[in-house]
Coordinates of C-alpha atoms and ligand atoms in Angstrom, one line a residue:
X1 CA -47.5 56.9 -44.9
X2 CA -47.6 56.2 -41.0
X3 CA -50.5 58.3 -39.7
X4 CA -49.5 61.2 -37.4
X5 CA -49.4 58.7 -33.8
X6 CA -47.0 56.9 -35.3
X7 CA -44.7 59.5 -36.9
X8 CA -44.9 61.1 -33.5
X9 CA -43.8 57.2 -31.7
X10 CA -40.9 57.0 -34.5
X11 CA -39.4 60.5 -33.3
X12 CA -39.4 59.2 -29.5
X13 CA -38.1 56.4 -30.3
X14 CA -35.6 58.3 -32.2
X15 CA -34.3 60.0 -29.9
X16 CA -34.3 56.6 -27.8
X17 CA -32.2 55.3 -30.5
X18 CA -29.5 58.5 -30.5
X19 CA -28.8 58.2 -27.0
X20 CA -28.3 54.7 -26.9
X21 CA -25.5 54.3 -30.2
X22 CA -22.0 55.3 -30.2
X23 CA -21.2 57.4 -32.8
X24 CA -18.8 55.6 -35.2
X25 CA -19.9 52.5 -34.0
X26 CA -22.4 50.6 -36.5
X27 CA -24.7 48.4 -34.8
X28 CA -27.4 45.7 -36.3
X29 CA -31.0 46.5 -35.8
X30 CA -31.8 43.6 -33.8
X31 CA -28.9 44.3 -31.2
X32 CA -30.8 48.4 -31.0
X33 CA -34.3 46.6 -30.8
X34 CA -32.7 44.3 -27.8
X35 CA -31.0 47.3 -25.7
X36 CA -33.9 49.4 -26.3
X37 CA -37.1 46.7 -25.9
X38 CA -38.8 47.4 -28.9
X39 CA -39.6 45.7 -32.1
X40 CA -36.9 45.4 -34.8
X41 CA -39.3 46.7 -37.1
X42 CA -40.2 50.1 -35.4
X43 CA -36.1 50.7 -35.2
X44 CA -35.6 49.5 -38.9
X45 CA -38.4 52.2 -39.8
X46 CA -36.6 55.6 -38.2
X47 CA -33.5 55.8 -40.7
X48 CA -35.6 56.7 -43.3
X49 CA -37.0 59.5 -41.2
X50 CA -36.0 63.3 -42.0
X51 CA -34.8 63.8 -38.6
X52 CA -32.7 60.8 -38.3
X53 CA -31.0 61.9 -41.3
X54 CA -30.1 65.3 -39.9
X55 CA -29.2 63.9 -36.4
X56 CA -27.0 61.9 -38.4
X57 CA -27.8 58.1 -38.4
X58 CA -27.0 55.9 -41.2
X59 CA -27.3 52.8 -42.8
X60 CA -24.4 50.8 -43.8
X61 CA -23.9 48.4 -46.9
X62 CA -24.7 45.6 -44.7
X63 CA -27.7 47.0 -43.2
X64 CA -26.6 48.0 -40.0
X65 CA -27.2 51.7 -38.6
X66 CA -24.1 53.8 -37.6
X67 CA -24.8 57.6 -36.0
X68 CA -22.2 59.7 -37.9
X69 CA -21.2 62.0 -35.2
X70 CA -22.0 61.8 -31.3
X71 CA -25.3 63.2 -30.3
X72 CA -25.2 65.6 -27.8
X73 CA -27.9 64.7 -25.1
X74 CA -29.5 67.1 -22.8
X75 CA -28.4 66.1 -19.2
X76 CA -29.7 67.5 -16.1
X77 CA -27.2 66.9 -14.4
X78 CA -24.4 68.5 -16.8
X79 CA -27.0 71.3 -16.6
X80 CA -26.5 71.7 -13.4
X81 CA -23.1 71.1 -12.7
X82 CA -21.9 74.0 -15.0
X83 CA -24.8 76.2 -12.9
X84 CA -23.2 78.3 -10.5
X85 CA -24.6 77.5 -7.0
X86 CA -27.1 80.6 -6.7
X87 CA -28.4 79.8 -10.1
X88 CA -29.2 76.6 -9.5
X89 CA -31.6 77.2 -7.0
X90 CA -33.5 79.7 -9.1
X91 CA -34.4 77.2 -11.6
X92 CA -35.8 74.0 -11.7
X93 CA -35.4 72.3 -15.0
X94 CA -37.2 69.5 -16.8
X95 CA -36.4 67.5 -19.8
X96 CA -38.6 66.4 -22.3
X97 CA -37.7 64.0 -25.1
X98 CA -40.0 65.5 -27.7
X99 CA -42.6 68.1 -27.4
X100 CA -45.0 70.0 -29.6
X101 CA -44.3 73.6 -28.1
X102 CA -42.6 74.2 -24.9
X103 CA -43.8 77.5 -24.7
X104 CA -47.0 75.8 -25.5
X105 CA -46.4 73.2 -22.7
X106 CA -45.4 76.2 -19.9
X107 CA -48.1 78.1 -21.4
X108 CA -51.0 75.5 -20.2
X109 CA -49.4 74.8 -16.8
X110 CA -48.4 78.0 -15.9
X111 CA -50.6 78.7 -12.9
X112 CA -49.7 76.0 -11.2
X113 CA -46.1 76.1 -11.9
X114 CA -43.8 78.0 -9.6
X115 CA -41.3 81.0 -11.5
X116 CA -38.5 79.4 -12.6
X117 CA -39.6 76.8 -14.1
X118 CA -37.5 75.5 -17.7
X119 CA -38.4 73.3 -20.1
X120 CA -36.0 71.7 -22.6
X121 CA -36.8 69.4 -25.3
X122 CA -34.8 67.5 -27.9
X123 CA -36.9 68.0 -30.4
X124 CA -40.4 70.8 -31.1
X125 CA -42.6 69.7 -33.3
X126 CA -44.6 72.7 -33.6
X127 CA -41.7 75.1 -32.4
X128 CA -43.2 78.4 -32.8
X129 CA -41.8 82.2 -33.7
X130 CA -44.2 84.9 -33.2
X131 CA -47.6 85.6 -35.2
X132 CA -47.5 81.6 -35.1
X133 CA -44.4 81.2 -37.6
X134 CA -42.4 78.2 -37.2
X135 CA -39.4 78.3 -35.4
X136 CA -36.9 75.0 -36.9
X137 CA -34.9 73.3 -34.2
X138 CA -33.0 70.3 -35.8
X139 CA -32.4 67.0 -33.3
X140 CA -29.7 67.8 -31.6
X141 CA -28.3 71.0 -33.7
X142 CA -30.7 73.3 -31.6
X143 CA -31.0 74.3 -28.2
X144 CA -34.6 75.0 -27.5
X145 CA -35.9 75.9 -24.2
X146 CA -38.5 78.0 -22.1
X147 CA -39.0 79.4 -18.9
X148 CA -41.6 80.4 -16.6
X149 CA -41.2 83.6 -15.0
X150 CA -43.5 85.5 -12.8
X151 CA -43.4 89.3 -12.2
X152 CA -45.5 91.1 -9.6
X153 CA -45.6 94.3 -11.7
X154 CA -48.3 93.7 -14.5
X155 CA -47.9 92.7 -18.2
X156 CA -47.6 97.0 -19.0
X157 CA -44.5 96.9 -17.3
X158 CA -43.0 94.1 -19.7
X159 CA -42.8 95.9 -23.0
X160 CA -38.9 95.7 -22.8
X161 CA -38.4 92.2 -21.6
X162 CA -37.9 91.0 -25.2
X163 CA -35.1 93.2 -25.6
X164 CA -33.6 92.4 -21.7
X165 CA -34.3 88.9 -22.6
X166 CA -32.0 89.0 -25.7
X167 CA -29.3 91.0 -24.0
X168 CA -29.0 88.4 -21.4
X169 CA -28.4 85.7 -23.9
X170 CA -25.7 87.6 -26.5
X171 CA -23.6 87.9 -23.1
X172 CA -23.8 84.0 -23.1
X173 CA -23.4 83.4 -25.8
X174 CA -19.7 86.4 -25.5
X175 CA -18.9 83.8 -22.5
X176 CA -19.1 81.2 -25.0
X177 CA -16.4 82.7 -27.1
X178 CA -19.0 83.7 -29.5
X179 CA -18.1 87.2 -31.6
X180 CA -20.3 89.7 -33.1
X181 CA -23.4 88.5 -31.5
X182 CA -25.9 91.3 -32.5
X183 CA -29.4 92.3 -31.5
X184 CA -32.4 92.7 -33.8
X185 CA -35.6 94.8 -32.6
X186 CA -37.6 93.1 -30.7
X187 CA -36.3 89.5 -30.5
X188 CA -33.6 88.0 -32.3
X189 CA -30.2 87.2 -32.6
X190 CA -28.0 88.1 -35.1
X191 CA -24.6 87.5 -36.3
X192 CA -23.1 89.0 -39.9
X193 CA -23.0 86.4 -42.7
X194 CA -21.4 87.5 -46.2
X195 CA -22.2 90.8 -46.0
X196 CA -25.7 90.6 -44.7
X197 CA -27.3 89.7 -41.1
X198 CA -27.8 85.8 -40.4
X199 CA -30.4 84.7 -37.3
X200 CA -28.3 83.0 -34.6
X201 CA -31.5 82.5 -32.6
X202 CA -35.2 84.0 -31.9
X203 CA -37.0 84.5 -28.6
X204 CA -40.8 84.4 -28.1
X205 CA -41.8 85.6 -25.2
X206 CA -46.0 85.0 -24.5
X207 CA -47.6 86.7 -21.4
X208 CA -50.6 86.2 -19.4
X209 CA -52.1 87.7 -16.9
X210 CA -53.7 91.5 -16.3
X211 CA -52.1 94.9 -17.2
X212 CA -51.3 95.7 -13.7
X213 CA -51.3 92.9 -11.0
X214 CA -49.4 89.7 -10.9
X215 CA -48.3 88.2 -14.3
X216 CA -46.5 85.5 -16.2
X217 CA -44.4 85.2 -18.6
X218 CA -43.3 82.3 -20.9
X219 CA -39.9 83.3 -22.2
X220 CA -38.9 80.9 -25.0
X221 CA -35.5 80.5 -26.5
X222 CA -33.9 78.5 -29.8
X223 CA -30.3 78.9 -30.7
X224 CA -28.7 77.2 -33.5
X225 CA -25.6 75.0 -32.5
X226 CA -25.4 73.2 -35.9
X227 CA -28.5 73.8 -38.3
X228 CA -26.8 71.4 -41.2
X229 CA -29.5 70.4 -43.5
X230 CA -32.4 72.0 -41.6
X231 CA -31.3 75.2 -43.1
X232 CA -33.3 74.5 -46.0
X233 CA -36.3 74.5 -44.1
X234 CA -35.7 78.3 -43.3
X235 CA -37.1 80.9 -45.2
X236 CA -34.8 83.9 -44.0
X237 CA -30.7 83.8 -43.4
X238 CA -29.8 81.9 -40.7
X239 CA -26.5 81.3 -38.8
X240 CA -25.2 78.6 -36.3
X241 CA -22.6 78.3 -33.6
X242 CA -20.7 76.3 -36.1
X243 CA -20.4 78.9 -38.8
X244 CA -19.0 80.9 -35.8
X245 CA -16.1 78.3 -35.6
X246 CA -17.8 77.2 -32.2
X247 CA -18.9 73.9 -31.0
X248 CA -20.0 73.5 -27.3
X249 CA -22.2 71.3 -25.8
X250 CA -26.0 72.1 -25.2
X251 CA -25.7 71.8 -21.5
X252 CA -23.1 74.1 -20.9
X253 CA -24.7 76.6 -23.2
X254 CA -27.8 76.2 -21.4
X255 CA -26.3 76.9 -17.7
X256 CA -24.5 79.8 -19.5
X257 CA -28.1 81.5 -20.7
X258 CA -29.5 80.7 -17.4
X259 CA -26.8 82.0 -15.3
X260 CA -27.2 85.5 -17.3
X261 CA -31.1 85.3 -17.3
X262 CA -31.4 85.3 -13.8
X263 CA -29.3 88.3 -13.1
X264 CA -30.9 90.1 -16.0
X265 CA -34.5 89.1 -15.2
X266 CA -33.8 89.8 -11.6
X267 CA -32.9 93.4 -12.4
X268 CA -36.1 93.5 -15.0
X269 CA -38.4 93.3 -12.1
X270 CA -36.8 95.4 -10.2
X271 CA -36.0 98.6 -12.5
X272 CA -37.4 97.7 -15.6
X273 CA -35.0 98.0 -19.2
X274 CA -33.8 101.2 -18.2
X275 CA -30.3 99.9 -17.1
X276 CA -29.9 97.9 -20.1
X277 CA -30.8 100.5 -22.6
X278 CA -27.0 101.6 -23.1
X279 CA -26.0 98.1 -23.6
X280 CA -28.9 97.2 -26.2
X281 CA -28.0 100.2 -28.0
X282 CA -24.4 99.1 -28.1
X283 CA -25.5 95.6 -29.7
X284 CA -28.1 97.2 -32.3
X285 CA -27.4 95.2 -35.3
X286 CA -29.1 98.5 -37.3
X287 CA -28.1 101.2 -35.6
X288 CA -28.4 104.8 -37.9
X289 CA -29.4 102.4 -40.6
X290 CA -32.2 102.6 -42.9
X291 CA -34.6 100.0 -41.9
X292 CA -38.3 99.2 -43.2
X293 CA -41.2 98.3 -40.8
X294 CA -43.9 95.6 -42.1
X295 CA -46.7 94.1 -41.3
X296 CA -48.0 91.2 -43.1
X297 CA -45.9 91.7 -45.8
X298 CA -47.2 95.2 -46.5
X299 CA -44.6 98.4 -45.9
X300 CA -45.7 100.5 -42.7
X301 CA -42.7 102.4 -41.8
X302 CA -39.4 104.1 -43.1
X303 CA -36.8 105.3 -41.2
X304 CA -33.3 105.4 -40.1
X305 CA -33.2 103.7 -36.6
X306 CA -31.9 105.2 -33.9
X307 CA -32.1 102.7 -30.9
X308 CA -34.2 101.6 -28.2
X309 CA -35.8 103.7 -25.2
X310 CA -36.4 102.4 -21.8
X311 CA -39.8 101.4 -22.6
X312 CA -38.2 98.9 -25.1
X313 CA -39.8 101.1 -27.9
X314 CA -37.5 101.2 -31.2
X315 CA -37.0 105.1 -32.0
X316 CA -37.1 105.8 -35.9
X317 CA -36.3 109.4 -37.6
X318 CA -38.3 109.4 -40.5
X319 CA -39.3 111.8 -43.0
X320 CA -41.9 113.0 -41.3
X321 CA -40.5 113.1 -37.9
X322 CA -39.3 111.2 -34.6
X323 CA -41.1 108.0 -34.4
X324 CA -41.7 105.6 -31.5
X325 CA -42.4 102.0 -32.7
X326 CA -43.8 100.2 -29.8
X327 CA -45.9 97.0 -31.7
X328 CA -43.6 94.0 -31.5
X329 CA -46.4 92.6 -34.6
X330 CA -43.7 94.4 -36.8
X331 CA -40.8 92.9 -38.7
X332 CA -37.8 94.8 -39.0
X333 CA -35.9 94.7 -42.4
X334 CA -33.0 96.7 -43.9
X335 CA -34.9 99.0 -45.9
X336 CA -34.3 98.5 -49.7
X337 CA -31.5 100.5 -51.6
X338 CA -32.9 104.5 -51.7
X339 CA -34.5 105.4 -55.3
X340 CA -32.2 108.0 -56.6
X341 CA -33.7 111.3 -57.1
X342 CA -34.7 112.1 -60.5
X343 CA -33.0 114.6 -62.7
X344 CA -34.6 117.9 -63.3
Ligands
ATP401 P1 -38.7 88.5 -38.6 O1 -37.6 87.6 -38.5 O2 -39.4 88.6 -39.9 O3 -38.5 89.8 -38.0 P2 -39.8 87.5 -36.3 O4 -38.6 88.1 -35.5 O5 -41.1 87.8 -35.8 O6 -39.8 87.9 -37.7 P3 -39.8 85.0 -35.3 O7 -41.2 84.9 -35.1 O8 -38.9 85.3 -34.1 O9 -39.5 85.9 -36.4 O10 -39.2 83.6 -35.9 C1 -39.9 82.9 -36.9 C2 -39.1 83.1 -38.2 O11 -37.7 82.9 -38.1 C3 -39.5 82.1 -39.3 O12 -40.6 82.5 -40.0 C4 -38.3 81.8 -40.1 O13 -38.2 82.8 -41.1 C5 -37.2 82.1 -39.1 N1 -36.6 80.9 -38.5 C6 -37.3 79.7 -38.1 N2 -36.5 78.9 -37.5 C7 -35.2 79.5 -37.5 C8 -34.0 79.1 -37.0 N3 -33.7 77.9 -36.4 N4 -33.0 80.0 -37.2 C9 -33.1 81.2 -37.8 N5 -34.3 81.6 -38.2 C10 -35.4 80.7 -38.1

């Protein structure tokens, strides 16, 4: 078993490996351990790696490696040529091979970082939903970003970015020629997958900073292109762009959720969720269905929902009333089928 430096080493240098091979086009591990300066025996190890499986790279009968179908690299500068102008100046974007967390990563820097700043890594390898889940991004299939955004207005007045966020990147992902895109309460992105709701992506947003002054926020972002194999690793339905009959490069799709993010966020500072509030509703994946609140696993909440209010809470009617849900701690699930009432 390598210990954990060198499992972390192998993923580097696979991604080293991917952007160096043609995909189709085997090659011997001596000829990748030239090109890339490394020992033949650190390359000859990867293949056998998880990841390289899923990023597609193979070995052949006669022992040479052949990447199954292209790997589609992050580039900065594909990133910002599909920016329009005005965007790119608003954001200045960094590209890491392989990170633990690049929330985590914007998180620790971001006092000294100015707003605006994006990370994007290949590959997480502590991606993380909320309440410390794990949020699965597979090499290549997954485009997983953050960025660092600073409001003047206090961390009270960002109860709704969540939702402003997630509105911002469904009209991306509609530019993309994606249909159906849907929005969960608070944070995710869903798309209908036989019969039920599939996650098309999650957004964690982490904020720091006091309740009224100057704050920031650390708004991150994972959207399956192609989850292939690292479905499996997922313990709720989830969706790609594939599935969706789309395939479109990471960089384009990045400049696309950028370009909306800044108009959206811009507007957020300004006037809060208040103008997007029609437009959320529109997209509400569960709107005037029965839906169950949780925490924990334990039941909290019953009610039909009704849609969100310009505070970003989610408004329930339930049996005993109007309710305002304002935790983002909860989950969201259609509720089970109703108990039918018993016969006199
Ligand atoms: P819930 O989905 O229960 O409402 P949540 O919105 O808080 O919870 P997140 O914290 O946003 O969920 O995301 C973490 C969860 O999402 C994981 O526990 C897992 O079930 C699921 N998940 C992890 N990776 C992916 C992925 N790539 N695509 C879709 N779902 C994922």
């Amino acid at each position: 078993m390598p210990g954990p430096q060198q499992a972390l080493d192998s993923l580097h240098l696979l991604v080293r490996m991917l952007r160096a091979m043609e995909a189709g086009k085997p090659v011997t591990i001596a000829a990748l351990a030239r090109t890339l300066a490394v020992p033949a025996d650190a390359i000859g190890a990867v293949p056998a790696m998880r990841e390289a499986a899923d990023a597609g790279i193979n070995r052949t009968a006669s022992g040479e490696l052949l990447l199954a179908r292209a790997f589609d690299k992050l580039d900065l500068q594909a990133v910002a040529q599909a920016l329009p102008p005005a965007a790119r100046s608003t954001f200045d974007i960094h590209v890491v091979d392989v990170t633990a967390s690049t929330n985590a990563d914007l998180m620790a820097a971001a006092a000294r970082l100015p707003s605006g700043r994006v990370l994007v890594a290949e590959l997480q390898t502590a991606g993380r939903g909320r309440r410390g889940r794990a949020w699965h991004a597979p090499l290549g299939g997954s485009l997983a970003f953050s960025l660092l955004w600073k409001f003047a207005g206090g961390a009270a007045s960002l109860s709704g970015l969540s939702l402003a966020v997630g509105l911002a990147v469904a009209r991306a992902l509609d530019r993309c020629g994606a249909v159906g895109v849907m929005l969960k309460w608070p944070n995710d992105l869903l798309v209908r997958r036989d019969a039920g709701w599939a996650k098309l992506g999650g957004i964690l947003i982490e904020i720091a900073g006091p309740s009224s002054g100057p704050v920031h926020a650390v708004i991150g972002i994972g959207l399956n292109l192609r989850l292939g194999s690292g479905a499996a690793l997922i313990d709720q339905r989830a969706a790609d762009l594939e599935l969706l009959g789309l395939v479109v490069s990471r960089n384009h799709l990045l400049a696309l959720v950028l370009e909306d993010l800044a108009l959206v966020l811009r507007s957020f500072a300004a006037d809060g969720l208040a103008p997007f509030v029609a437009q959320w509703n529109l997209r509400h994946a569960f709107a005037g269905q029965r839906v169950a609140m949780s925490a924990e696993g334990a039941m909290l909440i019953e009610g039909v929902a009704l849609g969100v209010d310009p505070d970003g809470a989610l408004l329930l009617e339930t049996p005993n009333g109007p309710r305002r849900v304002t935790s983002g701690e909860l989950s969201l699930r259609a509720a089970p089928m109703l108990r039918r009432c018993q016969e006199p």
